[in-house]
Short mmCIF file of C-alpha atoms in Angstrom, two decimals:
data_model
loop_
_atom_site.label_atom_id
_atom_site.label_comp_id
_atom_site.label_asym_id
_atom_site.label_seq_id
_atom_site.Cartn_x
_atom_site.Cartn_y
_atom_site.Cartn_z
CA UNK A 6 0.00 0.00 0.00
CA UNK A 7 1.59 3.48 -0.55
CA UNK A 8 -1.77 5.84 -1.10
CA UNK A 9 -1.31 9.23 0.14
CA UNK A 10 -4.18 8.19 3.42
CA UNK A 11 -1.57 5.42 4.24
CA UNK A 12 1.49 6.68 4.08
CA UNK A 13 -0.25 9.59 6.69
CA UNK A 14 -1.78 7.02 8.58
CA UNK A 15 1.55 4.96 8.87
CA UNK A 16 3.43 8.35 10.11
CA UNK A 17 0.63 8.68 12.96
CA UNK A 18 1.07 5.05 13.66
CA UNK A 19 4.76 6.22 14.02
CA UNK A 20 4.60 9.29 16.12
CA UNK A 21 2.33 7.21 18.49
CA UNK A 22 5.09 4.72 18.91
CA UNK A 23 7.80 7.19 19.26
CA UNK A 24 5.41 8.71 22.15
CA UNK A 25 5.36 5.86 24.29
CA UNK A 26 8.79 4.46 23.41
CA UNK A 27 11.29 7.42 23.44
CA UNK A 28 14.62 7.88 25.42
CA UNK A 29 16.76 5.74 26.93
CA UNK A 30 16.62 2.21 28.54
CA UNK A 31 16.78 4.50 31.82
CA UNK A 32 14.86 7.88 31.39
CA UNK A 33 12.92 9.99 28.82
CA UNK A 34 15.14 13.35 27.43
CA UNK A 35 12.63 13.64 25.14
CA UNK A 36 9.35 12.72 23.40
CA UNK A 37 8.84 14.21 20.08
CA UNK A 38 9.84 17.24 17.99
CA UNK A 39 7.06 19.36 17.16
CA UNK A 40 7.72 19.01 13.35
CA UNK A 41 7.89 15.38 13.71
CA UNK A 42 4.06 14.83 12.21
CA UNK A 43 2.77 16.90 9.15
CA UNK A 44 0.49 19.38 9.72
CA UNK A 45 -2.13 17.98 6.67
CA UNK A 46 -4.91 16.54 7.87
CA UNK A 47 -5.60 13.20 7.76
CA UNK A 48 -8.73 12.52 6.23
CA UNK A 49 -10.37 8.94 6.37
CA UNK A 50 -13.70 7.45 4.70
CA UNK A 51 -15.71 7.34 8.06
CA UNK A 52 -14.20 10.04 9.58
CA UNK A 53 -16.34 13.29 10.81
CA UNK A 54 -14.72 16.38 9.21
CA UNK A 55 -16.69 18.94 11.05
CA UNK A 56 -13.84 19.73 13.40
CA UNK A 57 -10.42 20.32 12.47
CA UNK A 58 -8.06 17.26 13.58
CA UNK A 59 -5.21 17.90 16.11
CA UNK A 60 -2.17 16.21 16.39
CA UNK A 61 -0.84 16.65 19.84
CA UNK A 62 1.41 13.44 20.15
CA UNK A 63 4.37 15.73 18.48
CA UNK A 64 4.40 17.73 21.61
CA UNK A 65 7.44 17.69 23.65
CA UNK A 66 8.02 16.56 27.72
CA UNK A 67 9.61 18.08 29.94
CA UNK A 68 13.13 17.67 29.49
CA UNK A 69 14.88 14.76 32.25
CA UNK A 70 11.18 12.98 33.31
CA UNK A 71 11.03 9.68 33.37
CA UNK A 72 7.69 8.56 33.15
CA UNK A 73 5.78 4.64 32.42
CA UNK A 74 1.97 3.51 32.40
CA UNK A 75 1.55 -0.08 34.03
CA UNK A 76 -1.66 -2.02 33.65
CA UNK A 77 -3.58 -4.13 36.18
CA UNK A 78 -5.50 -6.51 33.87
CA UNK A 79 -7.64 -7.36 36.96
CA UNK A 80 -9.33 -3.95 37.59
CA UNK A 81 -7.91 -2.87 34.36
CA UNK A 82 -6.15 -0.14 36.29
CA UNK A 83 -3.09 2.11 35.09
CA UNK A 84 -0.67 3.02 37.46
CA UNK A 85 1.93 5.75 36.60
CA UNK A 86 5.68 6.03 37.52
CA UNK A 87 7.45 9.14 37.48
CA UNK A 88 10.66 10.15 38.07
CA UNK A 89 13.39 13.15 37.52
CA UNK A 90 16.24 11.74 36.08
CA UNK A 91 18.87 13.65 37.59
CA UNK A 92 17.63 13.58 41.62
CA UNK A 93 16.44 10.12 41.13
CA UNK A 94 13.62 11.04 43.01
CA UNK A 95 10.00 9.58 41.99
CA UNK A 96 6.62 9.36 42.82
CA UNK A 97 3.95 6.53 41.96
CA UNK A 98 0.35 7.39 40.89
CA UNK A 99 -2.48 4.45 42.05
CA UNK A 100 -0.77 0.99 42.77
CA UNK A 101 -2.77 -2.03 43.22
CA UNK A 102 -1.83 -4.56 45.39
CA UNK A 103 -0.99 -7.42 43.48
CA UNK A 104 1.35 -5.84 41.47
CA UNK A 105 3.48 -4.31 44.40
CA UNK A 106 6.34 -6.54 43.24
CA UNK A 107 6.59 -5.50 39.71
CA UNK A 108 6.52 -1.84 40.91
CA UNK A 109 8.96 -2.25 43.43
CA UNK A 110 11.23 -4.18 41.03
CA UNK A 111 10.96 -1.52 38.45
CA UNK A 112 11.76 1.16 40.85
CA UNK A 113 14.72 -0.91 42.05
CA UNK A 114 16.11 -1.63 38.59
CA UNK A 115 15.88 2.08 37.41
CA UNK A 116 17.47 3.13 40.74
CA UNK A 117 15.05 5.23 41.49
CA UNK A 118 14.64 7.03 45.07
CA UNK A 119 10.59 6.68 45.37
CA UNK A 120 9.45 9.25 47.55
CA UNK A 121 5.66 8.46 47.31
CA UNK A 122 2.62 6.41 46.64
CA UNK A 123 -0.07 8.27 46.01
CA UNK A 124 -4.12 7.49 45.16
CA UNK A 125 -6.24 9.61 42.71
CA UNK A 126 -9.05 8.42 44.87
CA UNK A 127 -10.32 5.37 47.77
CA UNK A 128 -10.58 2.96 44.88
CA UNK A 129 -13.66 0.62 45.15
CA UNK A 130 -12.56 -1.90 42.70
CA UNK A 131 -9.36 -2.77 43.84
CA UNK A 132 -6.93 -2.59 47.31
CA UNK A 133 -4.47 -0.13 47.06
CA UNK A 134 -0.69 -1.15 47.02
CA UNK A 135 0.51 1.72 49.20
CA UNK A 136 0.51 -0.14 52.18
CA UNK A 137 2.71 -3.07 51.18
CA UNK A 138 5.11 -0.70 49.21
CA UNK A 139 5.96 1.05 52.37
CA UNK A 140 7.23 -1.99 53.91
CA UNK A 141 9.08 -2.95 50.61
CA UNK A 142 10.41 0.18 49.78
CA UNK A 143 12.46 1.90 52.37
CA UNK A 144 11.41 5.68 52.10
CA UNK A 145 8.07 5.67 50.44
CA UNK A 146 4.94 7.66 51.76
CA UNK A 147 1.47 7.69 51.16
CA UNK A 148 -0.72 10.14 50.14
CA UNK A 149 -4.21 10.82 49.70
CA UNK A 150 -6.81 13.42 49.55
CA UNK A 151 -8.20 14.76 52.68
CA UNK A 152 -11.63 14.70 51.58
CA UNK A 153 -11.25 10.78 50.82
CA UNK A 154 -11.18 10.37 54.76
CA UNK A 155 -8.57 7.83 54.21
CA UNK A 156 -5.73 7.64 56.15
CA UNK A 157 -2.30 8.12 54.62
CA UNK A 158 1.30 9.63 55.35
CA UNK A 159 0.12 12.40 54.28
CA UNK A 160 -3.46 14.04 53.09
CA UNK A 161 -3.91 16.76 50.61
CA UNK A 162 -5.74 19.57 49.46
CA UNK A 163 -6.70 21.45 46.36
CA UNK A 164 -3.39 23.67 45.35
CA UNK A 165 -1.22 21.16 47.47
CA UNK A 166 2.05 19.82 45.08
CA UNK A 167 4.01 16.17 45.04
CA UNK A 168 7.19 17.18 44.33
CA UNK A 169 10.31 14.95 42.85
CA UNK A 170 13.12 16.12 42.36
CA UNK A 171 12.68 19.18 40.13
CA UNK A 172 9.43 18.31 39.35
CA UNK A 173 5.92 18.46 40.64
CA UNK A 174 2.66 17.40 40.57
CA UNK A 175 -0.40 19.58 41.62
CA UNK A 176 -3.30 18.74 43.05
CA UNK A 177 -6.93 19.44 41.80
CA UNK A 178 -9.81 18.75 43.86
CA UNK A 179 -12.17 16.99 41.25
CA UNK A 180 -15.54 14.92 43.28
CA UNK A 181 -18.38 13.94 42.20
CA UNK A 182 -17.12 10.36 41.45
CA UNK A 183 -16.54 9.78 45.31
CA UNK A 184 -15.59 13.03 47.92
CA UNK A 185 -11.87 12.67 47.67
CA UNK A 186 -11.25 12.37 44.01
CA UNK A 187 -7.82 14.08 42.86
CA UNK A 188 -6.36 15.18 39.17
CA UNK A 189 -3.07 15.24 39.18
CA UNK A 190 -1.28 18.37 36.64
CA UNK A 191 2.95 17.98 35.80
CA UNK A 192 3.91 21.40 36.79
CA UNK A 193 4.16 22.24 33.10
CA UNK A 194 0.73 21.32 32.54
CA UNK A 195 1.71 18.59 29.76
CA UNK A 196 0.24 15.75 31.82
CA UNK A 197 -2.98 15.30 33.94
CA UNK A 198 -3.48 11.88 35.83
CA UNK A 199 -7.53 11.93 36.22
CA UNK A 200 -8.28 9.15 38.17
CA UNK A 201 -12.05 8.53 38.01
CA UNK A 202 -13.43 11.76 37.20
CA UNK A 203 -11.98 11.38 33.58
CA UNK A 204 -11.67 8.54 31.61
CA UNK A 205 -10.89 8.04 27.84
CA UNK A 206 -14.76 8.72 26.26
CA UNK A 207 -16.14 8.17 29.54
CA UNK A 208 -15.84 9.22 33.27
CA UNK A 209 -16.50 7.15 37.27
CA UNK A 210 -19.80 6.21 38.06
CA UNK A 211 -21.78 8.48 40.54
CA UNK A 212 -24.40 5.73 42.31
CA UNK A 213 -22.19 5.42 45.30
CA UNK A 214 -19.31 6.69 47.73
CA UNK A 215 -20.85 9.60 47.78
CA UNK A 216 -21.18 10.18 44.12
CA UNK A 217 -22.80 13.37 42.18
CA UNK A 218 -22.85 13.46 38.72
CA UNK A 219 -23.60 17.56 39.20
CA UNK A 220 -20.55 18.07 40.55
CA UNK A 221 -18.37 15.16 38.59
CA UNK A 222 -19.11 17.40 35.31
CA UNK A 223 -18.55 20.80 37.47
CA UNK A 224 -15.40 19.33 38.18
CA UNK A 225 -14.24 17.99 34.72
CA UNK A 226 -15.33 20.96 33.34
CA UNK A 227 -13.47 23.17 35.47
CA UNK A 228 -10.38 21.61 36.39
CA UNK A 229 -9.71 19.36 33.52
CA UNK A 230 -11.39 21.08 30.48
CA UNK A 231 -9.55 24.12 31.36
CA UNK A 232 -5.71 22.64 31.13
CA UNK A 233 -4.36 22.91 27.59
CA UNK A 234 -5.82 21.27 25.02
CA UNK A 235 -2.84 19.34 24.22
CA UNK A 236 -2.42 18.09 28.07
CA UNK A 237 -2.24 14.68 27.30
CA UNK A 238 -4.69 12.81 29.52
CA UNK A 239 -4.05 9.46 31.68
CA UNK A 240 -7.16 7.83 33.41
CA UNK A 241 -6.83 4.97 36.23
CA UNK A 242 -8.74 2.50 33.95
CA UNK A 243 -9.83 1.96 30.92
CA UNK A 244 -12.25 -1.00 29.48
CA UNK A 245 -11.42 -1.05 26.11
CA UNK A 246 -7.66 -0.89 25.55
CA UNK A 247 -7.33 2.67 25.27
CA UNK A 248 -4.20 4.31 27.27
CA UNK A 249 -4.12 7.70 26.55
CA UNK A 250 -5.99 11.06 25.23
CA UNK A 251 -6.23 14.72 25.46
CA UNK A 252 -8.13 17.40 26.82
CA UNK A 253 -9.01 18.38 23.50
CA UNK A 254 -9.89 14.99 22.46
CA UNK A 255 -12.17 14.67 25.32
CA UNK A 256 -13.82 18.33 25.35
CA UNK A 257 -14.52 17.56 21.59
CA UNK A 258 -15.65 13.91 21.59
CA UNK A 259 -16.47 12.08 25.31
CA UNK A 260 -19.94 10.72 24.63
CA UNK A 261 -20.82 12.10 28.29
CA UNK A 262 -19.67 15.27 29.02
CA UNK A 263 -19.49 17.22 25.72
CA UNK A 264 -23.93 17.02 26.90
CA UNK A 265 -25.46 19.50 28.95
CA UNK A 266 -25.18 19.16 32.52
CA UNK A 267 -29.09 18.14 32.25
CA UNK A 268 -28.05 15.71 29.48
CA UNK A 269 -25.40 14.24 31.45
CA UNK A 270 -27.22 14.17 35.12
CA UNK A 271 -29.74 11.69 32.84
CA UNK A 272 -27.55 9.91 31.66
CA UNK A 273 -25.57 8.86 34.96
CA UNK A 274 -29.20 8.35 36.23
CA UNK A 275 -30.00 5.41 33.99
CA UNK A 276 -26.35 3.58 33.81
CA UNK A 277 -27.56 0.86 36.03
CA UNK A 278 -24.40 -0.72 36.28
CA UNK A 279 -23.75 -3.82 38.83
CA UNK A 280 -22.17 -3.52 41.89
CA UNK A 281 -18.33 -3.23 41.80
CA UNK A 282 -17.26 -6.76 42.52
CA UNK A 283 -14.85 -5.83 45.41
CA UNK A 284 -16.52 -2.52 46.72
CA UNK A 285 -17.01 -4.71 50.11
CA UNK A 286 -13.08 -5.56 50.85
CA UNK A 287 -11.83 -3.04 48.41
CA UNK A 288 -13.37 0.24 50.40
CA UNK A 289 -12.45 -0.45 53.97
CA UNK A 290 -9.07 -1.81 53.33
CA UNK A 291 -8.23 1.61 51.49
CA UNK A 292 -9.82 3.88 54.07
CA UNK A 293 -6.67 3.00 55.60
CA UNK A 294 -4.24 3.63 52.86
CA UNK A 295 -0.65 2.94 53.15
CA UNK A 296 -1.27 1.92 56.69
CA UNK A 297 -2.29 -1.44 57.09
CA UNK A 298 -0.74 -3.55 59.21
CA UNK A 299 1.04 -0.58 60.98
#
């Protein structure tokens, strides 16, 4: 094949690759060039071409940030590693349990200095790993909203920062999924880690842990939907084998919240979705995050 379409299609295939493969064996330097993908649109058969296509994958990182997405295939939950590569200092984003050893053996074999743990929310699908990775890893704290309830190391606040190294992360009070919900922004606002309030053409569930879908879309709408539009965007799940988006993406195209707030209060009416699975060991166990056992 060697069409015009293709060969586009192939360089987008490309620039994705480059985005989650670049840098070293150790640390990301550097992402992409911004003239790495051309600026024609591509165009295909089923496509809607009422609103211009964006390319942000040829954005650049912050230079010296080692970053990785690891997957949970149980829970199908991401957790996030990131790290400055000069202090060696790092912070994790949502850990589950059973993969504590993985994480700890990554952090070990990049020798990395991991400073913290922290939770985008009391998960109700899963236990939380901070608790284990405490004991494993010499160091590491835990941290979790104040409004969860949960206990941790350390609780935070809207405006409070994670910082590594040179690096930080702020925090941005975003409920409506449960109480304590958290978005975390890189400093440069390049990255957002959106826990539940924002997934990829979606967003959490609002029928329990104290759950408002009025204030989940207040809270997307303005704390997310106001970063950048080429913040890239990292979720703690997704169903469907998606890893990664942008604000733009997501103001533009999220089935859910580009509706009215009427709209969308409907629709989170009538999901009817099943009980979590593990809400009844998963909940209490995290209420006490990164203490158990202690």
């Amino acid at each position: 094949m060697s069409s015009p379409v293709y060969g586009r299609a192939r360089s987008l295939l490309a620039c994705n690759m480059a985005f989650r493969t670049a840098g070293n064996k150790n640390c990301i330097t550097t992402w992409l060039k911004p003239t790495f993908v051309s600026k024609r649109r591509l165009i295909l058969p089923s496509q809607n071409t009422s609103m211009p296509a964006k390319n942000y994958c040829q954005r650049p990182a912050q230079k010296g940030l080692l970053f990785r997405q690891m997957f949970e295939p149980i829970s199908s939950t991401y957790t996030y590693l990131l790290a400055d590569c000069e202090t060696r200092e790092a912070v994790l984003i949502d850990p589950v349990l059973e993969e504590v050893e993985r994480d700890a053996k990554l952090v070990n074999e990049l020798g990395l200095r991991l400073l913290y743990a922290a939770n985008t929310h009391c998960h109700a699908d899963h236990i939380t790993g901070t608790g284990l990775l405490k004991k494993v890893v010499p160091g590491c704290r835990s941290v979790i909203s104040k409004d969860s309830g949960a206990k941790a190391d350390i609780t935070i606040q809207e405006g409070d920062s994670i910082k590594f190294g040179r690096f930080h992360l702020e925090a941005r009070a975003t409920p409506g999924h449960t109480d304590g919900c958290m978005t975390f922004v890189l400093n440069d606002h390049s990255l957002a880690f959106t826990g539940d309030a924002l997934l990829i053409r979606g967003c959490g569930r609002t029928d329990f842990q104290q759950g408002s879908a009025t204030r989940l879309y207040k809270s997307v709408h303005e704390k997310i939907f106001t970063l950048p539009e080429w913040c890239i965007v990292y979720p703690a799940h997704d169903y469907r084998g998606m890893t990664v988006s942008t604000v733009d993406e997501e103001r533009r195209l999220n089935p859910r919240l580009t509706k009215s707030l009427e709209e969308f209060v409907s629709i989170m009416s009538n999901l009817n979705l099943p009980k979590p699975t593990h809400i009844d060991t998963a909940v209490p166990a995290n209420m006490v995050c990164g203490i158990q056992g202690d």
